[in-house]
Amino acid sequence: MRTYMAQPTVSRVLTEVINALSSPALIRQFIRFPGSVEEFRRNAVQMQGIARFPKVIGAIDGTHINIASPNQYEEIYVNRKGKHSINVQVVFDGWYNIIDVVARWPGSVHDSRVLRESSLNNLFENGHMPHGFHLLGDSGYPAKRWLLTPFLAPQTQAEQAYNRSHKVTRALVERGICQLKRRFGILHREIILQPVKVC
């Protein structure tokens, strides 16, 4: 004999699970940006082993998580492909660990704005990170002293070599996002929850 749970019970349990999984203590246990020069160096050595790109501690990118059309502010959740989504910023290290994630922006918000408004940007811009270490991002991000992007029109052999190494190293974040979505299949489908719960 099958037993069914009432919808209010399912909603309550789902909310409790979401709150538990998004608690700061649990997040800090599994998602942690390097906090010391030694950790930065260790990350940089691992990343350099990919394509000899020095002093890089991680690769950054955005990914869209599809959601059902929300009841309020529906238009701001429409991304460039015409689907409703949450734009999630993710940083992976050389071991495919997520070391930073920002999951709170509507799909219409560009990756560069997500970064600009993030605490990660504040840490780097305000000198709270060890000097000389970098993140790699695609051309959708602005080039900064700590965020290296590819040359849009490389002119020299050195610029072409830079772009090749950049591309091979930064591909890590794309593979990491694919692995994440493969592991958690719900991230491939349209999530039918309010945006705040999806985030």
PDB file of C-alpha atoms in Angstrom:
ATOM      1  CA  MET A   1       0.000   0.000   0.000  1.00  0.00           C
ATOM      2  CA  ARG A   2       1.375   3.377  -1.012  1.00  0.00           C
ATOM      3  CA  THR A   3       1.312   6.334   1.294  1.00  0.00           C
ATOM      4  CA  TYR A   4       1.332   9.881   0.025  1.00  0.00           C
ATOM      5  CA  MET A   5       2.494  13.035   1.718  1.00  0.00           C
ATOM      6  CA  ALA A   6       0.353  16.113   1.689  1.00  0.00           C
ATOM      7  CA  GLN A   7       1.642  19.028  -0.390  1.00  0.00           C
ATOM      8  CA  PRO A   8       2.120  21.308   2.651  1.00  0.00           C
ATOM      9  CA  THR A   9       4.316  18.632   4.261  1.00  0.00           C
ATOM     10  CA  VAL A  10       6.427  18.282   1.113  1.00  0.00           C
ATOM     11  CA  SER A  11       6.829  22.070   0.904  1.00  0.00           C
ATOM     12  CA  ARG A  12       7.825  22.317   4.566  1.00  0.00           C
ATOM     13  CA  VAL A  13      10.369  19.490   4.300  1.00  0.00           C
ATOM     14  CA  LEU A  14      11.795  20.929   1.071  1.00  0.00           C
ATOM     15  CA  THR A  15      12.239  24.324   2.748  1.00  0.00           C
ATOM     16  CA  GLU A  16      13.987  22.710   5.727  1.00  0.00           C
ATOM     17  CA  VAL A  17      16.338  20.782   3.433  1.00  0.00           C
ATOM     18  CA  ILE A  18      17.134  23.882   1.342  1.00  0.00           C
ATOM     19  CA  ASN A  19      17.828  25.893   4.511  1.00  0.00           C
ATOM     20  CA  ALA A  20      20.094  23.153   5.879  1.00  0.00           C
ATOM     21  CA  LEU A  21      22.046  22.783   2.623  1.00  0.00           C
ATOM     22  CA  SER A  22      22.516  26.540   2.282  1.00  0.00           C
ATOM     23  CA  SER A  23      23.573  27.177   5.873  1.00  0.00           C
ATOM     24  CA  PRO A  24      26.820  29.190   6.073  1.00  0.00           C
ATOM     25  CA  ALA A  25      28.518  26.507   8.179  1.00  0.00           C
ATOM     26  CA  LEU A  26      27.838  23.771   5.616  1.00  0.00           C
ATOM     27  CA  ILE A  27      28.801  25.991   2.691  1.00  0.00           C
ATOM     28  CA  ARG A  28      32.120  26.944   4.343  1.00  0.00           C
ATOM     29  CA  GLN A  29      32.844  23.262   4.897  1.00  0.00           C
ATOM     30  CA  PHE A  30      32.692  22.471   1.163  1.00  0.00           C
ATOM     31  CA  ILE A  31      33.174  25.775  -0.703  1.00  0.00           C
ATOM     32  CA  ARG A  32      36.198  27.698   0.486  1.00  0.00           C
ATOM     33  CA  PHE A  33      38.363  30.244  -1.279  1.00  0.00           C
ATOM     34  CA  PRO A  34      42.087  29.935  -0.465  1.00  0.00           C
ATOM     35  CA  GLY A  35      42.869  31.901   2.661  1.00  0.00           C
ATOM     36  CA  SER A  36      46.655  31.919   2.874  1.00  0.00           C
ATOM     37  CA  VAL A  37      49.618  32.558   0.604  1.00  0.00           C
ATOM     38  CA  GLU A  38      50.532  28.868   0.915  1.00  0.00           C
ATOM     39  CA  GLU A  39      47.071  27.802  -0.309  1.00  0.00           C
ATOM     40  CA  PHE A  40      47.340  30.279  -3.189  1.00  0.00           C
ATOM     41  CA  ARG A  41      50.729  28.818  -4.131  1.00  0.00           C
ATOM     42  CA  ARG A  42      49.422  25.254  -3.954  1.00  0.00           C
ATOM     43  CA  ASN A  43      46.476  26.160  -6.207  1.00  0.00           C
ATOM     44  CA  ALA A  44      48.796  27.982  -8.621  1.00  0.00           C
ATOM     45  CA  VAL A  45      51.116  24.953  -8.931  1.00  0.00           C
ATOM     46  CA  GLN A  46      48.139  22.694  -9.687  1.00  0.00           C
ATOM     47  CA  MET A  47      46.727  25.109 -12.278  1.00  0.00           C
ATOM     48  CA  GLN A  48      50.159  25.635 -13.890  1.00  0.00           C
ATOM     49  CA  GLY A  49      50.363  21.883 -14.489  1.00  0.00           C
ATOM     50  CA  ILE A  50      47.449  22.124 -16.943  1.00  0.00           C
ATOM     51  CA  ALA A  51      49.044  24.339 -19.618  1.00  0.00           C
ATOM     52  CA  ARG A  52      51.975  26.115 -17.936  1.00  0.00           C
ATOM     53  CA  PHE A  53      49.948  29.234 -17.079  1.00  0.00           C
ATOM     54  CA  PRO A  54      51.668  30.662 -13.953  1.00  0.00           C
ATOM     55  CA  LYS A  55      50.192  32.225 -10.806  1.00  0.00           C
ATOM     56  CA  VAL A  56      46.577  31.234 -11.569  1.00  0.00           C
ATOM     57  CA  ILE A  57      44.499  30.003  -8.643  1.00  0.00           C
ATOM     58  CA  GLY A  58      41.210  29.312 -10.393  1.00  0.00           C
ATOM     59  CA  ALA A  59      38.975  29.739 -13.416  1.00  0.00           C
ATOM     60  CA  ILE A  60      35.690  31.650 -13.326  1.00  0.00           C
ATOM     61  CA  ASP A  61      32.560  31.408 -15.449  1.00  0.00           C
ATOM     62  CA  GLY A  62      28.827  31.840 -15.296  1.00  0.00           C
ATOM     63  CA  THR A  63      26.200  29.213 -15.951  1.00  0.00           C
ATOM     64  CA  HIS A  64      22.438  29.471 -16.216  1.00  0.00           C
ATOM     65  CA  ILE A  65      20.100  27.287 -14.191  1.00  0.00           C
ATOM     66  CA  ASN A  66      16.681  27.156 -15.856  1.00  0.00           C
ATOM     67  CA  ILE A  67      13.661  27.970 -13.724  1.00  0.00           C
ATOM     68  CA  ALA A  68       9.913  28.086 -14.239  1.00  0.00           C
ATOM     69  CA  SER A  69       8.542  31.507 -15.083  1.00  0.00           C
ATOM     70  CA  PRO A  70       8.255  33.307 -11.725  1.00  0.00           C
ATOM     71  CA  ASN A  71       5.091  35.111 -10.622  1.00  0.00           C
ATOM     72  CA  GLN A  72       6.889  38.390  -9.907  1.00  0.00           C
ATOM     73  CA  TYR A  73       9.466  40.290 -11.977  1.00  0.00           C
ATOM     74  CA  GLU A  74       9.258  37.606 -14.635  1.00  0.00           C
ATOM     75  CA  GLU A  75      11.031  39.703 -17.289  1.00  0.00           C
ATOM     76  CA  ILE A  76      14.310  40.070 -15.350  1.00  0.00           C
ATOM     77  CA  TYR A  77      14.742  36.299 -15.260  1.00  0.00           C
ATOM     78  CA  VAL A  78      14.743  35.981 -19.064  1.00  0.00           C
ATOM     79  CA  ASN A  79      18.286  35.280 -20.288  1.00  0.00           C
ATOM     80  CA  ARG A  80      19.816  35.955 -23.715  1.00  0.00           C
ATOM     81  CA  LYS A  81      18.407  32.656 -25.010  1.00  0.00           C
ATOM     82  CA  GLY A  82      14.857  33.681 -24.054  1.00  0.00           C
ATOM     83  CA  LYS A  83      14.598  31.227 -21.139  1.00  0.00           C
ATOM     84  CA  HIS A  84      13.968  31.975 -17.482  1.00  0.00           C
ATOM     85  CA  SER A  85      17.049  31.325 -15.376  1.00  0.00           C
ATOM     86  CA  ILE A  86      19.321  32.148 -12.478  1.00  0.00           C
ATOM     87  CA  ASN A  87      22.829  33.252 -13.525  1.00  0.00           C
ATOM     88  CA  VAL A  88      25.313  31.434 -11.279  1.00  0.00           C
ATOM     89  CA  GLN A  89      28.978  32.453 -11.021  1.00  0.00           C
ATOM     90  CA  VAL A  90      31.354  29.584 -10.231  1.00  0.00           C
ATOM     91  CA  VAL A  91      35.118  29.449  -9.611  1.00  0.00           C
ATOM     92  CA  PHE A  92      36.908  26.090  -9.825  1.00  0.00           C
ATOM     93  CA  ASP A  93      40.448  25.303  -8.708  1.00  0.00           C
ATOM     94  CA  GLY A  94      42.792  22.849 -10.428  1.00  0.00           C
ATOM     95  CA  TRP A  95      41.303  19.876  -8.556  1.00  0.00           C
ATOM     96  CA  TYR A  96      37.765  20.674  -9.775  1.00  0.00           C
ATOM     97  CA  ASN A  97      36.762  21.964  -6.357  1.00  0.00           C
ATOM     98  CA  ILE A  98      34.315  24.845  -6.282  1.00  0.00           C
ATOM     99  CA  ILE A  99      36.109  27.569  -4.352  1.00  0.00           C
ATOM    100  CA  ASP A 100      33.540  30.322  -4.849  1.00  0.00           C
ATOM    101  CA  VAL A 101      29.926  30.460  -5.993  1.00  0.00           C
ATOM    102  CA  VAL A 102      27.383  33.242  -6.342  1.00  0.00           C
ATOM    103  CA  ALA A 103      23.852  31.998  -7.000  1.00  0.00           C
ATOM    104  CA  ARG A 104      21.449  34.893  -6.645  1.00  0.00           C
ATOM    105  CA  TRP A 105      21.194  36.866  -9.880  1.00  0.00           C
ATOM    106  CA  PRO A 106      18.359  36.742 -12.443  1.00  0.00           C
ATOM    107  CA  GLY A 107      19.169  35.354 -15.879  1.00  0.00           C
ATOM    108  CA  SER A 108      19.155  38.780 -17.568  1.00  0.00           C
ATOM    109  CA  VAL A 109      22.171  39.911 -15.527  1.00  0.00           C
ATOM    110  CA  HIS A 110      25.493  39.713 -17.399  1.00  0.00           C
ATOM    111  CA  ASP A 111      28.410  37.684 -15.984  1.00  0.00           C
ATOM    112  CA  SER A 112      30.530  40.829 -15.633  1.00  0.00           C
ATOM    113  CA  ARG A 113      27.932  42.461 -13.365  1.00  0.00           C
ATOM    114  CA  VAL A 114      27.625  39.325 -11.232  1.00  0.00           C
ATOM    115  CA  LEU A 115      31.391  39.497 -10.713  1.00  0.00           C
ATOM    116  CA  ARG A 116      31.426  43.272 -10.131  1.00  0.00           C
ATOM    117  CA  GLU A 117      28.814  42.932  -7.357  1.00  0.00           C
ATOM    118  CA  SER A 118      30.442  39.883  -5.743  1.00  0.00           C
ATOM    119  CA  SER A 119      32.472  39.715  -2.554  1.00  0.00           C
ATOM    120  CA  LEU A 120      35.233  38.061  -4.608  1.00  0.00           C
ATOM    121  CA  ASN A 121      35.629  41.267  -6.626  1.00  0.00           C
ATOM    122  CA  ASN A 122      35.757  43.294  -3.411  1.00  0.00           C
ATOM    123  CA  LEU A 123      38.443  41.046  -1.932  1.00  0.00           C
ATOM    124  CA  PHE A 124      40.706  41.403  -4.959  1.00  0.00           C
ATOM    125  CA  GLU A 125      40.004  45.069  -5.654  1.00  0.00           C
ATOM    126  CA  ASN A 126      40.570  46.111  -2.034  1.00  0.00           C
ATOM    127  CA  GLY A 127      43.898  44.287  -1.722  1.00  0.00           C
ATOM    128  CA  HIS A 128      42.752  41.514   0.619  1.00  0.00           C
ATOM    129  CA  MET A 129      44.254  38.800  -1.610  1.00  0.00           C
ATOM    130  CA  PRO A 130      47.964  38.034  -2.014  1.00  0.00           C
ATOM    131  CA  HIS A 131      49.457  40.140  -4.802  1.00  0.00           C
ATOM    132  CA  GLY A 132      50.383  38.555  -8.118  1.00  0.00           C
ATOM    133  CA  PHE A 133      47.812  35.733  -8.244  1.00  0.00           C
ATOM    134  CA  HIS A 134      45.090  35.588 -10.861  1.00  0.00           C
ATOM    135  CA  LEU A 135      41.818  34.094 -11.953  1.00  0.00           C
ATOM    136  CA  LEU A 136      41.117  33.225 -15.591  1.00  0.00           C
ATOM    137  CA  GLY A 137      37.887  34.321 -17.230  1.00  0.00           C
ATOM    138  CA  ASP A 138      36.473  34.377 -20.738  1.00  0.00           C
ATOM    139  CA  SER A 139      36.120  37.504 -22.883  1.00  0.00           C
ATOM    140  CA  GLY A 140      32.757  38.303 -21.270  1.00  0.00           C
ATOM    141  CA  TYR A 141      34.673  39.566 -18.244  1.00  0.00           C
ATOM    142  CA  PRO A 142      36.691  42.777 -18.049  1.00  0.00           C
ATOM    143  CA  ALA A 143      40.466  42.304 -17.904  1.00  0.00           C
ATOM    144  CA  LYS A 144      41.854  43.266 -14.495  1.00  0.00           C
ATOM    145  CA  ARG A 145      45.248  42.905 -12.848  1.00  0.00           C
ATOM    146  CA  TRP A 146      43.826  39.837 -11.029  1.00  0.00           C
ATOM    147  CA  LEU A 147      41.452  38.583 -13.761  1.00  0.00           C
ATOM    148  CA  LEU A 148      43.119  37.515 -16.982  1.00  0.00           C
ATOM    149  CA  THR A 149      41.036  37.301 -20.147  1.00  0.00           C
ATOM    150  CA  PRO A 150      42.073  36.280 -23.684  1.00  0.00           C
ATOM    151  CA  PHE A 151      43.334  38.696 -26.333  1.00  0.00           C
ATOM    152  CA  LEU A 152      40.412  39.352 -28.683  1.00  0.00           C
ATOM    153  CA  ALA A 153      42.695  39.834 -31.696  1.00  0.00           C
ATOM    154  CA  PRO A 154      46.128  38.402 -30.903  1.00  0.00           C
ATOM    155  CA  GLN A 155      48.834  40.068 -33.013  1.00  0.00           C
ATOM    156  CA  THR A 156      52.048  38.368 -31.935  1.00  0.00           C
ATOM    157  CA  GLN A 157      53.164  34.793 -31.394  1.00  0.00           C
ATOM    158  CA  ALA A 158      53.399  35.552 -27.667  1.00  0.00           C
ATOM    159  CA  GLU A 159      49.754  36.693 -27.606  1.00  0.00           C
ATOM    160  CA  GLN A 160      48.701  33.593 -29.546  1.00  0.00           C
ATOM    161  CA  ALA A 161      50.628  31.364 -27.121  1.00  0.00           C
ATOM    162  CA  TYR A 162      48.998  33.209 -24.205  1.00  0.00           C
ATOM    163  CA  ASN A 163      45.544  32.593 -25.706  1.00  0.00           C
ATOM    164  CA  ARG A 164      46.257  28.878 -26.266  1.00  0.00           C
ATOM    165  CA  SER A 165      47.432  28.385 -22.699  1.00  0.00           C
ATOM    166  CA  HIS A 166      44.542  30.488 -21.386  1.00  0.00           C
ATOM    167  CA  LYS A 167      41.986  28.457 -23.345  1.00  0.00           C
ATOM    168  CA  VAL A 168      43.323  25.074 -22.235  1.00  0.00           C
ATOM    169  CA  THR A 169      43.561  26.156 -18.588  1.00  0.00           C
ATOM    170  CA  ARG A 170      40.190  27.920 -18.485  1.00  0.00           C
ATOM    171  CA  ALA A 171      38.451  24.899 -20.024  1.00  0.00           C
ATOM    172  CA  LEU A 172      38.667  23.455 -16.520  1.00  0.00           C
ATOM    173  CA  VAL A 173      35.739  25.619 -15.359  1.00  0.00           C
ATOM    174  CA  GLU A 174      33.612  24.533 -18.317  1.00  0.00           C
ATOM    175  CA  ARG A 175      34.324  20.859 -17.578  1.00  0.00           C
ATOM    176  CA  GLY A 176      33.650  21.493 -13.882  1.00  0.00           C
ATOM    177  CA  ILE A 177      30.240  23.000 -14.638  1.00  0.00           C
ATOM    178  CA  CYS A 178      29.403  20.046 -16.924  1.00  0.00           C
ATOM    179  CA  GLN A 179      30.406  17.593 -14.179  1.00  0.00           C
ATOM    180  CA  LEU A 180      28.293  19.495 -11.645  1.00  0.00           C
ATOM    181  CA  LYS A 181      25.238  19.419 -13.903  1.00  0.00           C
ATOM    182  CA  ARG A 182      25.781  15.738 -14.719  1.00  0.00           C
ATOM    183  CA  ARG A 183      26.073  14.885 -11.024  1.00  0.00           C
ATOM    184  CA  PHE A 184      22.982  16.888 -10.069  1.00  0.00           C
ATOM    185  CA  GLY A 185      20.561  16.267 -12.935  1.00  0.00           C
ATOM    186  CA  ILE A 186      18.038  18.790 -11.648  1.00  0.00           C
ATOM    187  CA  LEU A 187      20.415  21.522 -12.820  1.00  0.00           C
ATOM    188  CA  HIS A 188      19.709  20.446 -16.427  1.00  0.00           C
ATOM    189  CA  ARG A 189      15.950  20.747 -16.115  1.00  0.00           C
ATOM    190  CA  GLU A 190      13.596  23.602 -15.400  1.00  0.00           C
ATOM    191  CA  ILE A 191      13.357  23.945 -11.640  1.00  0.00           C
ATOM    192  CA  ILE A 192       9.810  24.620 -10.526  1.00  0.00           C
ATOM    193  CA  LEU A 193      10.433  26.654  -7.383  1.00  0.00           C
ATOM    194  CA  GLN A 194      10.443  30.338  -6.552  1.00  0.00           C
ATOM    195  CA  PRO A 195      13.757  32.001  -7.516  1.00  0.00           C
ATOM    196  CA  VAL A 196      14.825  32.520  -3.892  1.00  0.00           C
ATOM    197  CA  LYS A 197      14.597  28.770  -3.248  1.00  0.00           C
ATOM    198  CA  VAL A 198      16.401  27.953  -6.501  1.00  0.00           C
ATOM    199  CA  CYS A 199      19.254  30.249  -5.439  1.00  0.00           C
TER     200      CYS A 199
END
